[in-house]
């Protein structure tokens, strides 16, 4: 039986943090043998907001190395850099020409980021959901691991795919497969350490809001010691008036592998001063093997570059076949020879 294909990626902006790991990468690792996986470093997405060119390449290699350090196995996954496969940019243009403008203007994340950027909003910020659709559709992905906040992007991808199929393949085999979301049930949405109502984010200006995968034990203990809590003794899940308690307990549950019921019982009578060191040590224990493996990979840059070259070749093989199918359906002449 043919395995279903999974496609996902992470931007090489800022530092990968615990939310990226628990909400995405750890889920990929846990089920990678069940699927045919394509995991990319989405560097084209990284320039939709102002970026530092000197840092982009270094961050790209860091993300790729962290994929491996977190447990992505090259025998189960194709790991590649998005910009190394030109079909991503070319298919984006083709999809731009059939995507209604109002679909993009209605995207929640565009509205939120546009407010922050003011007059500096670039076309790329409006258009990146189409690039995301191209990323997914190029690989005929069956499943896309997404957080709850990204479901709108996948719905747009499905809408674009359905529109192309309707316009150019009516009463014929579809050009694009309609992907489905793959959403983790626990730990999929890790919240900020400084505000339990907001998602942990690389773009948050406060380093204290997140735990980066490469933070030292001392930095982790400091951040957790200073994270936002309340004055109530006894820690409980699911209290809407205590978002930080729910977030930190969920983190502890996911990192230790304990059941929700076990954690609730363990922490029911605890104060924050007793709980925070437990959480810090659980984080440190989780990240230590990742950090050790990351150091080994970065000590051998030739290995990483060769792996990404092989990934680019495999990804390009699949993506270019899809692109040729789309261009033919659109009526383009294809090169001879």
Coordinates of C-alpha atoms in Angstrom, one line a residue:
X1 CA 0.0 0.0 0.0
X2 CA 1.4 3.4 -1.0
X3 CA 2.2 5.7 1.9
X4 CA 0.4 9.0 2.1
X5 CA 2.7 12.0 1.4
X6 CA 3.3 14.7 4.0
X7 CA 4.7 18.2 3.2
X8 CA 5.8 20.8 5.8
X9 CA 8.4 23.4 6.5
X10 CA 9.7 26.0 8.9
X11 CA 11.0 29.5 8.2
X12 CA 14.7 30.2 8.9
X13 CA 13.9 33.4 10.8
X14 CA 14.9 33.9 14.4
X15 CA 15.5 30.8 16.5
X16 CA 13.5 27.7 16.5
X17 CA 11.8 27.4 19.8
X18 CA 9.9 24.9 22.0
X19 CA 6.6 25.7 20.2
X20 CA 8.1 24.8 16.8
X21 CA 9.4 21.6 18.2
X22 CA 6.3 20.4 20.2
X23 CA 3.8 21.8 17.7
X24 CA 5.4 20.6 14.5
X25 CA 8.8 18.9 14.4
X26 CA 8.2 16.4 17.2
X27 CA 5.0 15.4 15.5
X28 CA 6.8 14.8 12.2
X29 CA 9.5 12.7 13.9
X30 CA 6.9 10.5 15.8
X31 CA 5.1 9.5 12.6
X32 CA 7.7 9.8 9.9
X33 CA 7.9 6.1 9.2
X34 CA 4.2 6.1 8.4
X35 CA 4.4 8.6 5.5
X36 CA 6.4 9.7 2.5
X37 CA 7.8 13.0 3.9
X38 CA 9.0 16.2 2.3
X39 CA 10.4 18.7 4.8
X40 CA 11.7 22.0 3.6
X41 CA 13.3 25.1 5.0
X42 CA 11.0 27.8 3.6
X43 CA 13.5 30.5 3.0
X44 CA 11.4 32.3 0.4
X45 CA 8.8 32.9 3.1
X46 CA 11.4 34.4 5.3
X47 CA 11.7 37.5 3.1
X48 CA 8.0 38.5 3.2
X49 CA 9.0 40.8 6.1
X50 CA 12.2 42.8 6.4
X51 CA 15.2 40.4 6.9
X52 CA 18.9 40.5 7.4
X53 CA 20.6 39.0 4.3
X54 CA 23.8 38.2 6.3
X55 CA 21.8 35.9 8.6
X56 CA 19.5 34.2 6.1
X57 CA 21.9 31.5 4.9
X58 CA 23.3 30.7 8.3
X59 CA 19.7 30.4 9.7
X60 CA 18.8 28.1 6.8
X61 CA 21.6 25.7 7.7
X62 CA 20.7 25.9 11.4
X63 CA 17.1 24.9 10.7
X64 CA 18.1 22.1 8.5
X65 CA 20.6 20.8 11.1
X66 CA 17.9 21.1 13.8
X67 CA 15.5 19.0 11.7
X68 CA 18.1 16.2 11.9
X69 CA 19.0 16.8 15.5
X70 CA 15.3 16.6 16.5
X71 CA 15.1 13.2 14.9
X72 CA 14.1 13.6 11.3
X73 CA 15.6 10.5 9.5
X74 CA 16.8 11.1 5.9
X75 CA 15.8 7.5 5.1
X76 CA 12.2 8.5 5.8
X77 CA 12.2 12.1 4.6
X78 CA 13.5 14.4 1.8
X79 CA 15.0 17.5 3.5
X80 CA 15.6 20.4 1.2
X81 CA 15.7 24.2 1.0
X82 CA 12.7 25.8 -0.7
X83 CA 14.6 28.3 -2.8
X84 CA 16.8 25.5 -4.2
X85 CA 13.8 24.3 -6.2
X86 CA 12.7 27.0 -8.6
X87 CA 9.4 25.4 -9.3
X88 CA 8.1 26.9 -6.0
X89 CA 8.4 30.5 -7.4
X90 CA 7.2 29.5 -10.9
X91 CA 4.1 27.8 -9.7
X92 CA 3.3 30.7 -7.4
X93 CA 3.1 33.0 -10.4
X94 CA 0.8 30.7 -12.2
X95 CA -1.5 30.4 -9.1
X96 CA -1.4 34.1 -8.6
X97 CA -3.1 34.6 -12.0
X98 CA -6.1 32.5 -10.9
X99 CA -6.4 33.5 -7.3
X100 CA -9.0 36.2 -6.5
X101 CA -7.4 39.2 -4.7
X102 CA -10.2 39.3 -2.1
X103 CA -9.3 35.7 -1.0
X104 CA -5.8 37.0 0.1
X105 CA -7.2 40.3 1.6
X106 CA -9.4 38.2 3.9
X107 CA -6.5 36.2 5.4
X108 CA -6.3 36.9 9.2
X109 CA -2.5 36.8 9.4
X110 CA -2.1 39.3 6.6
X111 CA -4.5 41.7 8.4
X112 CA -2.6 41.3 11.7
X113 CA 0.9 41.7 10.2
X114 CA -0.1 44.6 7.9
X115 CA -1.2 46.6 10.9
X116 CA 2.3 46.2 12.4
X117 CA 4.2 47.1 9.3
X118 CA 2.1 50.1 8.2
X119 CA 3.3 51.6 5.0
X120 CA 6.1 49.1 4.7
X121 CA 3.8 46.2 3.8
X122 CA 5.2 44.4 0.7
X123 CA 3.2 42.5 -1.9
X124 CA 5.0 39.3 -0.7
X125 CA 3.2 39.6 2.7
X126 CA -0.2 39.6 0.9
X127 CA 0.9 36.9 -1.5
X128 CA 2.7 34.4 0.7
X129 CA -0.4 32.2 1.2
X130 CA -0.2 31.5 -2.6
X131 CA 3.5 30.6 -2.2
X132 CA 2.4 28.3 0.6
X133 CA -0.2 26.7 -1.7
X134 CA 2.4 26.2 -4.4
X135 CA 4.7 24.5 -1.8
X136 CA 2.0 22.0 -0.9
X137 CA 0.5 21.4 -4.3
X138 CA 3.9 20.8 -6.0
X139 CA 4.3 17.6 -4.1
X140 CA 0.8 16.2 -4.4
X141 CA 0.7 16.2 -0.6
X142 CA -2.0 14.2 1.0
X143 CA -1.5 15.7 4.5
X144 CA -0.1 18.9 5.8
X145 CA 0.8 19.2 9.5
X146 CA -0.6 22.5 10.7
X147 CA -1.5 24.3 13.9
X148 CA -5.0 25.4 14.5
X149 CA -4.0 29.0 13.6
X150 CA -2.8 27.8 10.1
X151 CA -5.9 26.0 9.1
X152 CA -7.1 29.0 7.1
X153 CA -4.0 28.8 4.9
X154 CA -4.7 25.2 4.1
X155 CA -8.3 26.0 3.3
X156 CA -7.0 28.6 0.9
X157 CA -4.7 26.0 -0.7
X158 CA -7.7 23.7 -1.2
X159 CA -9.7 26.5 -2.7
X160 CA -7.0 27.4 -5.1
X161 CA -6.5 23.7 -6.1
X162 CA -10.2 23.3 -6.6
X163 CA -10.4 26.5 -8.7
X164 CA -7.6 25.3 -11.0
X165 CA -9.2 21.9 -11.3
X166 CA -12.5 23.5 -12.3
X167 CA -11.0 26.0 -14.7
X168 CA -8.6 23.7 -16.5
X169 CA -9.6 20.1 -15.9
X170 CA -13.4 20.1 -15.8
X171 CA -14.6 16.6 -16.6
X172 CA -11.0 15.4 -16.7
X173 CA -8.7 13.9 -14.1
X174 CA -7.9 16.7 -11.6
X175 CA -4.6 18.6 -11.9
X176 CA -4.2 19.0 -8.1
X177 CA -4.9 16.8 -5.2
X178 CA -6.8 18.5 -2.3
X179 CA -4.6 18.1 0.8
X180 CA -6.0 17.5 4.3
X181 CA -4.7 18.9 7.6
X182 CA -2.8 16.8 10.0
X183 CA -3.3 18.4 13.5
X184 CA -1.7 17.1 16.7
X185 CA -4.1 16.7 19.6
X186 CA -1.8 17.7 22.4
X187 CA 0.9 20.4 22.6
X188 CA 0.1 21.6 19.2
X189 CA -0.3 25.2 20.3
X190 CA 2.4 26.3 22.8
X191 CA 1.8 29.7 24.3
X192 CA 4.1 32.6 25.2
X193 CA 5.9 32.5 28.5
X194 CA 5.0 36.2 29.0
X195 CA 1.3 36.0 27.9
X196 CA -0.6 32.7 28.1
X197 CA -3.2 34.0 25.6
X198 CA -0.7 34.4 22.7
X199 CA 1.2 31.8 20.7
X200 CA 4.9 31.4 21.4
X201 CA 6.5 33.1 18.4
X202 CA 9.9 33.8 16.9
X203 CA 8.8 37.3 16.0
X204 CA 8.0 38.3 19.6
X205 CA 10.5 41.0 20.6
X206 CA 11.0 39.6 24.0
X207 CA 13.4 36.7 24.3
X208 CA 11.8 35.8 27.6
X209 CA 8.6 34.9 25.8
X210 CA 10.0 31.7 24.4
X211 CA 12.5 28.9 25.0
X212 CA 14.8 28.4 22.0
X213 CA 15.9 24.9 21.1
X214 CA 19.6 26.0 21.6
X215 CA 19.1 27.8 24.9
X216 CA 21.6 26.8 27.6
X217 CA 20.3 25.2 30.8
X218 CA 21.0 28.5 32.6
X219 CA 18.9 30.4 30.1
X220 CA 16.1 27.9 30.4
X221 CA 16.0 28.1 34.1
X222 CA 16.1 31.9 34.0
X223 CA 13.2 32.2 31.5
X224 CA 11.0 29.8 33.4
X225 CA 11.7 31.4 36.7
X226 CA 10.7 34.8 35.2
X227 CA 7.7 33.6 33.2
X228 CA 4.3 35.1 33.9
X229 CA 2.1 33.3 36.5
X230 CA -0.6 34.2 38.9
X231 CA -0.9 34.4 42.7
X232 CA -3.2 31.4 43.2
X233 CA -1.8 28.3 44.9
X234 CA -2.6 25.0 43.3
X235 CA -2.3 24.5 39.5
X236 CA -5.1 23.5 37.3
X237 CA -5.8 22.8 33.6
X238 CA -8.5 24.5 31.5
X239 CA -9.3 27.4 33.7
X240 CA -10.1 30.3 31.3
X241 CA -9.0 32.8 34.0
X242 CA -5.6 31.1 34.3
X243 CA -4.2 30.8 30.8
X244 CA -0.6 30.7 32.0
X245 CA -1.3 27.8 34.4
X246 CA -2.9 25.8 31.6
X247 CA 0.0 26.5 29.2
X248 CA 2.8 25.6 31.7
X249 CA 1.0 22.5 32.9
X250 CA 0.4 21.4 29.3
X251 CA 4.1 21.9 28.5
X252 CA 5.0 19.8 31.6
X253 CA 2.6 17.1 30.5
X254 CA 3.9 16.9 27.0
X255 CA 7.5 17.0 27.9
X256 CA 7.3 14.3 30.6
X257 CA 4.9 12.1 28.7
X258 CA 2.6 11.9 31.7
X259 CA -1.2 11.8 31.4
X260 CA -3.2 15.0 32.0
X261 CA -4.8 13.3 35.0
X262 CA -1.5 12.4 36.5
X263 CA -0.1 15.9 36.1
X264 CA -3.3 17.5 37.5
X265 CA -3.0 15.3 40.6
X266 CA 0.7 15.9 41.0
X267 CA 0.4 19.7 40.8
X268 CA -3.0 20.2 42.4
X269 CA -1.4 21.5 45.7
X270 CA 1.8 23.0 44.3
X271 CA 2.9 26.6 44.3
X272 CA 4.7 28.2 41.4
X273 CA 8.0 28.1 43.3
X274 CA 7.8 24.4 43.6
X275 CA 6.5 23.8 40.0
X276 CA 8.8 26.0 38.0
X277 CA 12.0 24.0 38.8
X278 CA 10.3 20.8 37.8
X279 CA 9.2 22.3 34.4
X280 CA 12.7 23.7 33.8
X281 CA 14.4 20.4 34.4
X282 CA 11.9 18.7 32.1
X283 CA 12.7 21.2 29.3
X284 CA 16.5 20.8 29.8
X285 CA 16.2 17.0 29.7
X286 CA 14.2 17.2 26.5
X287 CA 16.6 19.6 24.7
X288 CA 19.9 18.2 25.8
X289 CA 20.1 15.3 23.3
X290 CA 18.9 17.6 20.5
X291 CA 21.6 20.2 21.3
X292 CA 24.3 17.5 21.5
X293 CA 23.3 16.1 18.1
X294 CA 23.1 19.6 16.6
X295 CA 26.6 20.3 17.6
X296 CA 27.8 17.1 16.0
X297 CA 26.0 17.9 12.7
X298 CA 27.3 21.5 12.6
X299 CA 30.8 20.2 13.1
X300 CA 30.6 18.5 9.7
X301 CA 29.2 21.0 7.3
X302 CA 30.1 18.9 4.3
X303 CA 27.6 16.2 5.5
X304 CA 24.8 18.8 5.8
X305 CA 25.4 20.4 2.4
X306 CA 25.5 17.0 0.7
X307 CA 22.3 16.0 2.3
X308 CA 20.6 19.2 1.2
X309 CA 21.9 18.7 -2.3
X310 CA 20.4 15.2 -2.5
X311 CA 17.1 16.6 -1.1
X312 CA 17.1 19.3 -3.7
X313 CA 17.5 16.8 -6.5
X314 CA 14.7 14.6 -5.2
X315 CA 12.4 17.5 -4.5
X316 CA 13.0 19.0 -7.9
X317 CA 12.2 15.7 -9.6
X318 CA 8.7 15.6 -8.1
X319 CA 8.1 19.4 -8.2
X320 CA 9.1 19.8 -11.9
X321 CA 6.8 17.0 -12.9
X322 CA 3.9 18.7 -11.3
X323 CA 4.9 22.1 -12.7
X324 CA 5.0 20.6 -16.2
X325 CA 1.5 19.1 -15.7
X326 CA 0.2 22.5 -14.6
X327 CA 1.8 24.4 -17.5
X328 CA 0.5 22.0 -20.0
X329 CA -3.0 22.4 -18.6
X330 CA -2.7 26.2 -18.7
X331 CA -1.8 26.0 -22.4
X332 CA 1.9 26.8 -22.3
X333 CA 4.3 25.3 -24.8
X334 CA 6.9 23.1 -23.2
X335 CA 10.5 23.2 -24.2
X336 CA 11.7 20.6 -26.7
X337 CA 14.5 18.1 -26.3

